[in-house]
Amino acid sequence: TLPALTNGNYFSSPGGVGPIAVGTNITRTQTIYVYAGASAACFDENSFIVTITPKPVADAPQNVTSCGSYTLPALTYGNYFTSPGGVGPLPVGTVITNNQTIYVYAGSSATCFDQHSFTITIPSTFTPSVSITASNKTVCEGAFVTFSASFFATPTNGGQSPTYQWQINGKDIPGATSSTYSTKFLVNGDKVSVVMTSNAICVTTPVVASQQIAMVVYPKPRVNINDPVAACAPGNIDITAASITAGSEAGLSYTYFTDAATSNILNNPNAVSVSGTYYIKGTSATGCVTIKPVTVTVNAKPTASINGSSSLCLGSSKTLDITLTGTAPWTVTYSNGTVNTTINSITASPYKLVVSPTANTTYSLISVADAKCSNTATGSAAISITPPISPVRYPTINAIANTPKQLQARIFTPADQYLWKPQLGLNNSLIYNPVFNFNKTTEYFITINSGTGCIVVDTQLVKVSQALQTPTLISDLFVPKAWSPNGDGHNDKLTPLLVNIKEIKYFRVFNRWGQLVFETNIMEYGWDGIFKGVPQGTDVFTWTVEGVGVDDRVHKKRGTSILLR
């Protein structure tokens, strides 16, 4: 840096050319002129040379850690010294055997130099070691054991991240390379150890083995389970009986549970009354256990019931239903009051028992057995015998051609069934009182199947004569103002009264809410006061009817009638 002058100024060329200010930093070697003067003839001038030398750059080695010793390598720039400022030279190749700070110095003068330092650390040598622990050295067969080289024992001089290889009886275990090892497949006498590889520096040897842990492994006890013979309710089963565990290892103690995890103790194992799977735990003197399931079966007793009580026509047969519960095949014993009868190998329920008594008989159940259990049975079915019915010929009925005429067969029970043959001229051949409307004399055979089972065929002759010719044939129809369906055979149905009517188009009855309760187009057929199976109470009902007379007149009428109870 150019300092201040007493007289004159700095210039880069002679004769006062190229002024340079005081304080200018000169960065290259050059000649500087100092010039003082008032004119070209009156001046003084001197010159000097400024020499600029480049600053040296010394090597900067990193800190070094070396086992035993360290040899100083060659440098690119500078030299080694024991002290700063280039004091205490150390030649390249010097062997350093203790911890020390070394200086690299490069310079041409006290003001023109570069210097760096680094530390050499010579640590002592170490011997690694590892020991292991086991969660348990004495176990039962199949129990988990955990071995550790870190959690319960710390390796010595293993470095930042040592590696491990576990061994059983000196042989590597594939994949067992962590600091712990767990297994449940040990056998008695197995020796477990680990080999550790240290990544620490300055160790005498990186690979060391731990001590061996010799395992004592007791075998599981041998438990044999024999499922008990099934019992019938309300019986029970003793699963503590010696026969249940016959064939097991001697000297075992047993406990009983409702679950496989053996967390719920079974109460009263000597009297189990519910079917299911239970669990028996056998424990040996060494404390080892084996758990086995036992199946208990308590079967419900079978049941039987009989139904079919009714009247029966003498000489007919009746089927009684015997309903069964349980497991096929069944055996049922019943009595007819005189003889006990046993039926074997029944495969389905209900069983159809066909009987043909000749007198009033009660069939009573005595016992029932299925594939598993037996039981007493109660229940009976009573059959009352009615004598056969003799056929009759009804009195001949005279009718006018094409004019409705009511016919009526005999009635024995409310369950009677009817079939009129032939069906010609009848409005309904399946009722006891069809309406005849035909132009020919016809003889009808009426098959009646009575509610007692007796069947009879009656005969009815209807003799037809032609209607008298009259000057005027008037047709009409009427509906009664009231009716009383009390079952006395009189006025039991609300039925249109027909006068020379050959066809009914419709007859409809409505309740007070306008709901249709009855409808028909059959002549002489009326409403008995029952709607949807329910007898209607006393009330006013509206009706409407349309019919066609023999004179082809169409009659449409409507009105109300009172139902009387």
Coordinates of C-alpha atoms in Angstrom, one line a residue:
T1 CA 0.0 0.0 0.0
L2 CA 1.5 3.3 -1.1
P3 CA 2.3 5.5 2.0
A4 CA 1.9 9.3 2.3
L5 CA 4.8 11.4 0.9
T6 CA 6.4 14.6 2.3
N7 CA 7.1 16.1 -1.1
G8 CA 6.0 14.9 -4.5
N9 CA 3.4 12.5 -5.8
Y10 CA 3.3 8.9 -7.1
F11 CA 3.3 8.2 -10.9
S12 CA 3.4 5.1 -13.0
S13 CA 5.8 6.7 -15.6
P14 CA 8.6 9.2 -15.5
G15 CA 8.0 12.9 -16.0
G16 CA 4.9 13.0 -13.8
V17 CA 2.8 10.8 -16.1
G18 CA 0.2 8.4 -14.7
P19 CA -0.6 9.7 -11.3
I20 CA -1.2 7.1 -8.5
A21 CA -2.9 8.1 -5.3
V22 CA -1.6 7.6 -1.8
G23 CA -3.0 4.4 -0.3
T24 CA -3.2 2.5 -3.6
N25 CA -2.7 -1.2 -3.2
I26 CA 0.0 -2.5 -5.5
T27 CA -0.7 -6.1 -6.4
R28 CA 2.1 -6.7 -9.0
T29 CA 5.8 -6.0 -9.3
Q30 CA 6.3 -2.6 -10.9
T31 CA 8.4 0.6 -10.9
I32 CA 6.9 3.6 -9.1
Y33 CA 8.0 7.3 -9.8
V34 CA 8.0 10.1 -7.2
Y35 CA 7.9 13.4 -9.1
A36 CA 7.9 17.0 -7.7
G37 CA 8.2 20.1 -10.0
A38 CA 6.7 23.4 -11.1
S39 CA 7.6 23.1 -14.8
A40 CA 9.5 21.0 -17.2
A41 CA 12.7 22.7 -16.4
C42 CA 12.2 22.9 -12.7
F43 CA 11.5 19.4 -11.1
D44 CA 12.9 16.6 -9.1
E45 CA 12.1 12.9 -9.7
N46 CA 13.1 9.5 -8.0
S47 CA 11.9 6.0 -8.7
F48 CA 11.7 2.7 -6.7
I49 CA 10.6 -0.9 -7.5
V50 CA 7.8 -2.6 -5.6
T51 CA 8.2 -6.4 -5.7
I52 CA 5.0 -8.5 -5.0
T53 CA 5.6 -12.1 -4.0
P54 CA 2.5 -14.6 -4.1
K55 CA 1.3 -15.9 -0.7
P56 CA 2.1 -19.7 -0.3
V57 CA -0.8 -22.3 0.3
A58 CA 0.0 -25.2 2.7
D59 CA -1.7 -28.7 2.7
A60 CA -4.5 -29.1 5.3
P61 CA -4.7 -32.8 6.3
Q62 CA -7.8 -34.1 8.2
N63 CA -7.5 -35.4 11.8
V64 CA -6.3 -39.0 11.9
T65 CA -7.1 -41.9 14.1
S66 CA -4.8 -44.9 13.6
C67 CA -4.3 -48.1 15.5
G68 CA -0.7 -48.4 17.0
S69 CA 1.1 -45.8 14.9
Y70 CA 0.8 -43.4 12.0
T71 CA 3.5 -42.6 9.3
L72 CA 3.5 -39.0 8.0
P73 CA 2.9 -39.1 4.2
A74 CA 4.4 -36.8 1.6
L75 CA 2.9 -33.3 1.2
T76 CA 2.2 -31.3 -1.9
Y77 CA 2.9 -27.9 -0.3
G78 CA 4.6 -27.2 3.0
N79 CA 6.4 -29.2 5.6
Y80 CA 5.6 -30.9 8.9
F81 CA 6.5 -29.2 12.2
T82 CA 5.9 -30.0 15.9
S83 CA 5.0 -26.3 16.7
P84 CA 3.4 -23.4 14.9
G85 CA 5.4 -20.9 12.9
G86 CA 7.6 -23.5 11.3
V87 CA 9.3 -24.6 14.6
G88 CA 10.4 -28.2 15.2
P89 CA 10.6 -29.8 11.8
L90 CA 9.4 -33.4 11.2
P91 CA 10.5 -35.2 8.1
V92 CA 8.1 -37.1 5.8
G93 CA 7.9 -40.8 6.9
T94 CA 8.2 -40.0 10.6
V95 CA 6.3 -42.7 12.6
I96 CA 3.9 -41.1 15.2
T97 CA 3.2 -43.5 18.1
N98 CA 1.3 -41.2 20.5
N99 CA -1.5 -38.6 20.4
Q100 CA -0.1 -35.4 18.9
T101 CA -1.0 -32.2 17.0
I102 CA 1.1 -31.7 13.8
Y103 CA 1.5 -28.4 11.9
V104 CA 2.0 -28.0 8.1
Y105 CA 3.8 -24.7 7.4
A106 CA 4.7 -23.0 4.1
G107 CA 6.2 -19.5 3.8
S108 CA 9.0 -17.2 2.6
S109 CA 9.0 -14.8 5.5
A110 CA 7.4 -14.0 8.8
T111 CA 4.7 -12.1 7.0
C112 CA 4.3 -14.3 3.9
F113 CA 3.2 -17.8 5.0
D114 CA 0.3 -20.4 5.3
Q115 CA -0.2 -22.9 8.1
H116 CA -2.7 -25.7 9.1
S117 CA -2.8 -28.2 12.0
F118 CA -4.3 -31.7 12.4
T119 CA -4.6 -34.2 15.3
I120 CA -3.2 -37.7 15.3
T121 CA -5.0 -40.0 17.7
I122 CA -3.3 -43.4 18.5
P123 CA -5.9 -45.4 20.5
S124 CA -5.1 -48.5 22.4
T125 CA -6.2 -52.0 21.0
F126 CA -9.3 -53.7 22.4
T127 CA -10.6 -57.3 22.6
P128 CA -14.4 -57.7 21.9
S129 CA -16.6 -60.1 23.8
V130 CA -20.3 -61.0 24.0
S131 CA -22.4 -63.0 26.5
I132 CA -26.0 -64.0 26.2
T133 CA -29.0 -64.6 28.5
A134 CA -32.1 -66.8 28.1
S135 CA -35.7 -65.9 29.3
N136 CA -35.8 -69.4 30.7
K137 CA -33.3 -72.3 30.7
T138 CA -35.7 -74.9 31.8
V139 CA -38.9 -75.2 29.7
C140 CA -41.6 -77.5 28.6
E141 CA -41.7 -78.8 25.0
G142 CA -43.1 -76.2 22.6
A143 CA -42.6 -73.2 25.0
F144 CA -41.1 -70.1 23.5
V145 CA -37.6 -69.1 24.8
T146 CA -36.0 -65.7 24.0
F147 CA -32.2 -65.4 23.9
S148 CA -30.6 -62.0 24.0
A149 CA -27.1 -60.5 23.4
S150 CA -28.2 -56.9 24.0
F151 CA -31.3 -56.6 26.2
F152 CA -30.2 -58.5 29.2
A153 CA -26.4 -58.6 28.4
T154 CA -24.3 -55.9 26.8
P155 CA -21.6 -56.8 24.2
T156 CA -18.1 -55.4 24.9
N157 CA -16.2 -53.5 22.2
G158 CA -18.8 -54.4 19.6
G159 CA -18.7 -51.1 17.9
Q160 CA -21.5 -48.9 16.6
S161 CA -23.3 -51.8 14.8
P162 CA -22.1 -55.3 15.5
T163 CA -23.6 -58.2 13.6
Y164 CA -24.8 -61.5 15.0
Q165 CA -25.2 -65.1 14.0
W166 CA -27.1 -67.4 16.3
Q167 CA -26.2 -71.1 16.6
I168 CA -27.7 -74.3 18.0
N169 CA -25.1 -76.9 18.9
G170 CA -22.5 -74.9 16.9
K171 CA -24.5 -74.7 13.7
D172 CA -25.7 -71.5 12.2
I173 CA -29.5 -70.9 12.4
P174 CA -30.6 -69.5 9.0
G175 CA -32.0 -66.0 9.3
A176 CA -31.2 -65.6 13.0
T177 CA -29.0 -62.5 12.7
S178 CA -30.5 -60.0 15.2
S179 CA -29.4 -59.3 18.7
T180 CA -32.2 -61.6 20.0
Y181 CA -33.4 -65.0 19.0
S182 CA -36.8 -66.7 19.9
T183 CA -37.8 -70.2 19.3
K184 CA -40.2 -72.9 20.5
F185 CA -38.5 -75.8 18.7
L186 CA -35.7 -76.7 21.2
V187 CA -35.1 -80.2 22.4
N188 CA -33.6 -81.3 25.6
G189 CA -29.8 -80.7 25.7
D190 CA -29.7 -78.2 22.8
K191 CA -26.8 -75.6 23.3
V192 CA -27.6 -72.1 22.1
S193 CA -24.9 -69.5 21.5
V194 CA -24.2 -66.4 19.3
V195 CA -21.2 -65.3 17.2
M196 CA -20.7 -61.5 17.2
T197 CA -18.7 -59.6 14.5
S198 CA -17.5 -56.2 15.9
N199 CA -17.2 -53.2 13.8
A200 CA -15.1 -51.3 16.4
I201 CA -11.6 -50.1 15.5
C202 CA -8.4 -51.3 17.0
V203 CA -9.8 -54.7 18.1
T204 CA -7.5 -57.7 18.4
T205 CA -10.0 -59.9 16.5
P206 CA -13.5 -58.8 15.2
V207 CA -15.2 -62.2 15.5
V208 CA -16.0 -63.6 18.9
A209 CA -18.4 -66.3 20.3
S210 CA -20.6 -66.2 23.4
Q211 CA -20.9 -68.8 26.0
Q212 CA -23.3 -71.7 25.3
I213 CA -26.6 -72.0 27.2
A214 CA -27.6 -75.7 27.6
M215 CA -31.4 -76.1 27.6
V216 CA -33.4 -78.4 29.7
V217 CA -36.6 -79.2 27.8
Y218 CA -39.2 -81.4 29.4
P219 CA -41.6 -83.3 27.1
K220 CA -45.3 -82.7 27.0
P221 CA -47.3 -85.3 28.9
R222 CA -49.1 -87.9 26.7
V223 CA -52.9 -87.4 27.2
N224 CA -55.3 -89.8 25.5
I225 CA -59.0 -88.9 25.4
N226 CA -61.9 -91.4 24.9
D227 CA -65.2 -89.6 24.2
P228 CA -67.9 -90.9 26.6
V229 CA -70.9 -92.8 25.5
A230 CA -73.9 -90.5 24.8
A231 CA -76.5 -90.1 27.5
C232 CA -80.2 -89.4 27.3
A233 CA -81.6 -86.3 29.0
P234 CA -82.1 -85.6 31.8
G235 CA -79.0 -87.7 32.4
N236 CA -75.4 -86.4 32.7
I237 CA -71.9 -87.6 32.0
D238 CA -68.8 -87.8 34.3
I239 CA -65.8 -86.7 32.3
T240 CA -63.5 -87.1 35.3
A241 CA -64.0 -90.9 35.1
A242 CA -60.8 -92.9 34.6
S243 CA -62.2 -94.4 31.4
I244 CA -62.1 -90.9 29.7
T245 CA -58.3 -90.6 30.0
A246 CA -57.5 -94.3 29.8
G247 CA -54.3 -94.7 27.8
S248 CA -52.7 -91.5 29.1
E249 CA -49.3 -91.2 30.8
A250 CA -49.4 -92.2 34.4
G251 CA -49.1 -89.7 37.2
L252 CA -50.9 -86.8 35.6
S253 CA -53.3 -84.4 37.3
Y254 CA -56.3 -83.2 35.3
T255 CA -58.4 -80.0 35.2
Y256 CA -61.4 -79.3 33.1
F257 CA -62.5 -76.3 31.1
T258 CA -65.2 -75.0 28.7
D259 CA -62.8 -73.4 26.3
A260 CA -59.6 -74.4 24.4
A261 CA -57.7 -71.5 26.0
T262 CA -58.4 -73.0 29.4
S263 CA -59.5 -69.7 30.8
N264 CA -63.0 -70.8 32.0
I265 CA -63.2 -73.6 34.5
L266 CA -65.9 -76.2 34.0
N267 CA -68.1 -76.5 37.1
N268 CA -69.1 -80.0 38.1
P269 CA -67.1 -81.9 35.4
N270 CA -68.4 -85.1 37.1
A271 CA -72.0 -84.3 36.0
V272 CA -72.0 -82.6 32.6
S273 CA -75.6 -82.3 31.3
V274 CA -75.2 -80.1 28.2
S275 CA -73.9 -81.4 24.9
G276 CA -70.7 -79.8 23.6
T277 CA -66.9 -79.8 23.4
Y278 CA -65.0 -79.5 26.6
Y279 CA -61.3 -79.5 27.3
I280 CA -59.1 -81.6 29.6
K281 CA -55.7 -80.3 30.7
G282 CA -53.2 -83.0 31.8
T283 CA -50.3 -81.7 34.0
S284 CA -47.1 -83.7 34.6
A285 CA -44.9 -83.5 37.7
T286 CA -42.6 -81.1 35.8
G287 CA -45.4 -78.7 35.2
C288 CA -45.8 -79.4 31.5
V289 CA -49.3 -79.6 30.1
T290 CA -51.3 -81.1 27.2
I291 CA -54.8 -79.9 26.4
K292 CA -57.2 -82.2 24.6
P293 CA -60.9 -81.8 23.6
V294 CA -63.6 -84.2 24.8
T295 CA -67.0 -84.4 23.1
V296 CA -70.0 -84.8 25.4
T297 CA -73.4 -85.8 23.9
V298 CA -76.6 -85.6 25.9
N299 CA -79.5 -86.5 23.6
A300 CA -83.0 -85.2 24.1
K301 CA -85.6 -87.9 24.6
P302 CA -87.9 -88.6 21.6
T303 CA -91.6 -87.6 21.9
A304 CA -94.7 -88.9 20.2
S305 CA -98.2 -87.5 19.8
I306 CA -101.3 -88.8 18.1
N307 CA -104.3 -87.1 16.5
G308 CA -107.2 -88.0 14.3
S309 CA -110.2 -88.5 16.7
S310 CA -113.4 -88.7 14.6
S311 CA -116.5 -90.7 13.8
L312 CA -116.1 -93.6 11.3
C313 CA -118.5 -95.5 9.3
L314 CA -118.5 -99.2 10.2
G315 CA -116.3 -101.1 7.7
S316 CA -114.2 -98.0 6.7
S317 CA -110.6 -97.1 7.6
K318 CA -109.1 -94.1 9.3
T319 CA -105.6 -92.7 9.1
L320 CA -104.2 -91.4 12.4
D321 CA -101.1 -89.2 12.5
I322 CA -98.4 -90.0 14.9
T323 CA -96.0 -87.0 15.1
L324 CA -92.5 -87.8 16.3
T325 CA -89.4 -85.8 17.4
G326 CA -85.9 -87.1 17.7
T327 CA -83.7 -89.0 15.2
A328 CA -85.0 -91.7 12.9
P329 CA -85.6 -94.6 12.9
W330 CA -88.3 -94.7 15.6
T331 CA -90.1 -97.4 17.4
V332 CA -93.6 -96.7 18.7
T333 CA -95.8 -98.9 21.0
Y334 CA -99.5 -98.2 21.2
S335 CA -102.7 -99.9 22.6
N336 CA -106.2 -100.2 21.2
G337 CA -107.5 -100.9 24.7
T338 CA -107.1 -104.7 24.2
V339 CA -103.8 -105.3 22.4
N340 CA -100.4 -103.5 22.6
T341 CA -98.8 -103.1 19.1
T342 CA -95.2 -102.1 18.4
I343 CA -94.2 -100.4 15.1
N344 CA -90.5 -100.6 14.2
S345 CA -88.2 -98.9 11.7
I346 CA -90.3 -95.7 11.3
T347 CA -88.2 -93.4 9.1
A348 CA -90.4 -90.3 8.7
S349 CA -92.7 -88.1 10.8
P350 CA -95.7 -88.0 11.0
Y351 CA -96.3 -91.8 10.8
K352 CA -99.6 -92.7 9.1
L353 CA -101.3 -95.3 11.2
V354 CA -104.3 -96.8 9.3
V355 CA -107.0 -98.4 11.6
S356 CA -110.3 -100.2 10.8
P357 CA -112.1 -100.7 14.2
T358 CA -115.4 -102.4 14.3
A359 CA -116.4 -100.8 17.6
N360 CA -115.7 -97.5 19.4
T361 CA -111.9 -97.6 20.0
T362 CA -109.3 -95.4 21.7
Y363 CA -105.8 -95.7 20.4
S364 CA -103.3 -94.7 23.2
L365 CA -99.6 -94.2 22.9
I366 CA -97.4 -96.2 25.4
S367 CA -93.7 -95.6 24.5
V368 CA -91.5 -94.2 21.8
A369 CA -87.8 -94.8 21.0
D370 CA -85.5 -93.2 18.4
A371 CA -82.0 -94.1 17.2
K372 CA -80.6 -92.7 20.5
C373 CA -83.0 -92.7 23.4
S374 CA -86.4 -94.0 24.6
N375 CA -89.3 -92.4 26.4
T376 CA -92.8 -93.0 27.6
A377 CA -95.5 -91.5 25.5
T378 CA -99.0 -90.2 26.2
G379 CA -101.8 -89.1 24.0
S380 CA -104.7 -90.8 22.4
A381 CA -107.2 -90.7 19.5
A382 CA -110.8 -91.9 19.9
I383 CA -112.7 -93.4 17.0
S384 CA -116.5 -93.7 17.3
I385 CA -118.2 -96.1 14.9
T386 CA -121.5 -95.3 13.2
P387 CA -123.6 -97.8 11.4
P388 CA -123.9 -97.8 7.6
I389 CA -126.5 -95.7 5.9
S390 CA -129.2 -97.3 3.8
P391 CA -130.0 -95.7 0.4
V392 CA -133.5 -94.2 -0.2
R393 CA -135.6 -93.1 -3.1
Y394 CA -137.0 -89.6 -2.5
P395 CA -140.6 -88.8 -3.4
T396 CA -141.0 -87.9 -7.1
I397 CA -141.0 -84.2 -7.6
N398 CA -143.2 -82.7 -10.3
A399 CA -141.8 -79.6 -12.1
I400 CA -142.8 -77.3 -15.0
A401 CA -140.4 -77.2 -17.9
N402 CA -137.8 -74.4 -17.6
T403 CA -139.1 -73.3 -14.3
P404 CA -136.8 -73.3 -11.2
K405 CA -137.6 -76.0 -8.7
Q406 CA -135.7 -76.5 -5.4
L407 CA -134.4 -80.0 -4.8
Q408 CA -133.0 -81.3 -1.4
A409 CA -131.0 -84.3 -0.3
R410 CA -130.7 -85.8 3.2
I411 CA -128.4 -84.1 5.7
F412 CA -126.4 -86.2 8.3
T413 CA -123.6 -84.0 9.5
P414 CA -122.4 -80.5 8.7
A415 CA -119.4 -82.1 7.0
D416 CA -121.4 -84.1 4.4
Q417 CA -120.3 -84.0 0.8
Y418 CA -122.6 -84.3 -2.2
L419 CA -122.5 -85.3 -5.8
W420 CA -125.6 -85.2 -8.1
K421 CA -125.5 -87.2 -11.3
P422 CA -126.2 -86.3 -14.0
Q423 CA -125.5 -82.6 -13.6
L424 CA -127.9 -81.6 -16.4
G425 CA -130.5 -79.1 -15.3
L426 CA -128.9 -78.3 -11.9
N427 CA -127.4 -75.0 -10.9
N428 CA -124.8 -76.8 -8.6
S429 CA -124.3 -80.5 -8.4
L430 CA -122.1 -80.4 -5.3
I431 CA -124.6 -79.1 -2.7
Y432 CA -127.5 -80.7 -0.9
N433 CA -130.1 -78.4 -2.3
P434 CA -129.5 -77.6 -6.0
V435 CA -132.1 -75.8 -8.1
F436 CA -133.6 -77.8 -11.0
N437 CA -134.4 -75.8 -14.2
F438 CA -134.8 -78.1 -17.2
N439 CA -137.3 -79.2 -19.8
K440 CA -137.0 -83.0 -19.5
T441 CA -137.8 -85.6 -16.9
T442 CA -134.6 -86.6 -15.1
E443 CA -133.6 -89.2 -12.5
Y444 CA -130.7 -88.1 -10.3
F445 CA -128.3 -90.4 -8.3
I446 CA -127.1 -88.5 -5.2
T447 CA -123.8 -89.7 -3.7
I448 CA -123.5 -88.5 -0.1
N449 CA -120.2 -88.9 1.8
S450 CA -121.3 -88.3 5.3
G451 CA -119.0 -86.7 8.0
T452 CA -118.8 -90.2 9.6
G453 CA -117.2 -91.7 6.5
C454 CA -120.3 -93.6 5.4
I455 CA -121.2 -93.3 1.7
V456 CA -124.7 -93.8 0.4
V457 CA -126.4 -93.2 -3.0
D458 CA -130.0 -91.9 -2.9
T459 CA -132.3 -91.4 -5.9
Q460 CA -134.5 -88.5 -6.9
L461 CA -136.8 -88.5 -9.9
V462 CA -137.9 -85.1 -11.3
K463 CA -140.9 -85.4 -13.6
V464 CA -141.3 -82.5 -16.0
S465 CA -144.6 -81.3 -17.5
Q466 CA -145.1 -78.5 -20.0
A467 CA -146.3 -75.2 -18.7
L468 CA -150.0 -74.2 -19.2
Q469 CA -150.5 -71.7 -21.9
T470 CA -151.9 -68.5 -20.5
P471 CA -152.7 -65.3 -22.3
T472 CA -150.1 -63.4 -20.3
L473 CA -147.0 -64.8 -18.4
I474 CA -145.8 -62.3 -15.8
S475 CA -142.3 -62.5 -14.3
D476 CA -141.0 -60.7 -11.2
L477 CA -138.6 -61.0 -8.3
F478 CA -138.6 -59.9 -4.7
V479 CA -136.1 -59.8 -1.7
P480 CA -137.3 -60.3 1.9
K481 CA -137.2 -57.3 4.2
A482 CA -135.5 -59.4 6.9
W483 CA -133.8 -62.8 7.6
S484 CA -132.6 -64.6 10.7
P485 CA -129.6 -67.0 10.1
N486 CA -130.0 -69.0 13.3
G487 CA -129.8 -72.5 11.9
D488 CA -133.4 -73.4 12.4
G489 CA -134.0 -74.2 8.7
H490 CA -136.4 -71.2 8.3
N491 CA -135.4 -67.9 6.6
D492 CA -131.7 -68.7 7.3
K493 CA -130.5 -67.0 4.1
L494 CA -131.2 -63.7 2.3
T495 CA -132.4 -65.1 -1.1
P496 CA -134.3 -63.4 -3.9
L497 CA -137.8 -64.8 -4.4
L498 CA -138.3 -65.6 -8.1
V499 CA -141.5 -65.5 -10.1
N500 CA -141.1 -66.9 -13.6
I501 CA -137.4 -65.9 -13.6
K502 CA -135.1 -67.9 -15.9
E503 CA -131.8 -66.3 -15.1
I504 CA -130.2 -64.3 -12.4
K505 CA -127.5 -61.8 -13.7
Y506 CA -126.3 -60.9 -10.2
F507 CA -127.4 -60.6 -6.6
R508 CA -125.1 -58.4 -4.4
V509 CA -125.2 -57.5 -0.7
F510 CA -123.3 -54.5 0.8
N511 CA -122.8 -53.5 4.5
R512 CA -123.4 -50.0 5.8
W513 CA -119.8 -49.0 4.7
G514 CA -120.5 -50.0 1.1
Q515 CA -118.3 -53.1 1.4
L516 CA -119.4 -56.0 -0.8
V517 CA -120.1 -59.0 1.5
F518 CA -121.9 -61.4 -0.8
E519 CA -122.4 -61.9 -4.6
T520 CA -123.9 -64.7 -6.7
N521 CA -125.6 -65.4 -10.0
I522 CA -127.0 -68.8 -9.0
M523 CA -130.8 -69.0 -8.7
E524 CA -132.2 -69.8 -5.3
Y525 CA -128.7 -69.2 -3.7
G526 CA -128.6 -66.7 -0.8
W527 CA -126.3 -65.1 1.9
D528 CA -126.1 -66.8 5.3
G529 CA -124.9 -63.7 7.1
I530 CA -121.3 -64.8 7.3
F531 CA -118.5 -62.5 5.9
K532 CA -114.8 -63.7 5.8
G533 CA -115.7 -66.5 8.2
V534 CA -117.2 -64.1 10.8
P535 CA -121.0 -64.1 11.5
Q536 CA -122.3 -60.5 11.1
G537 CA -124.3 -58.9 13.9
T538 CA -127.8 -57.4 13.6
D539 CA -127.6 -54.6 11.1
V540 CA -129.2 -53.2 7.9
F541 CA -127.7 -54.4 4.6
T542 CA -128.2 -53.0 1.1
W543 CA -128.8 -55.3 -1.8
T544 CA -129.1 -55.0 -5.6
V545 CA -130.4 -57.7 -8.0
E546 CA -130.9 -58.2 -11.7
G547 CA -132.8 -61.1 -13.3
V548 CA -134.4 -62.1 -16.7
G549 CA -137.9 -63.5 -16.8
V550 CA -139.3 -66.2 -19.0
D551 CA -141.0 -63.4 -20.8
D552 CA -137.5 -61.9 -21.4
R553 CA -138.3 -58.9 -19.2
V554 CA -135.2 -57.6 -17.3
H555 CA -135.8 -56.8 -13.7
K556 CA -133.4 -54.5 -11.8
K557 CA -134.1 -53.8 -8.1
R558 CA -132.3 -52.5 -5.0
G559 CA -133.3 -52.1 -1.4
T560 CA -132.4 -52.9 2.2
S561 CA -132.9 -55.9 4.5
I562 CA -132.4 -56.4 8.2
L563 CA -130.2 -59.2 9.6
L564 CA -131.7 -60.4 12.8
R565 CA -129.7 -62.3 15.5

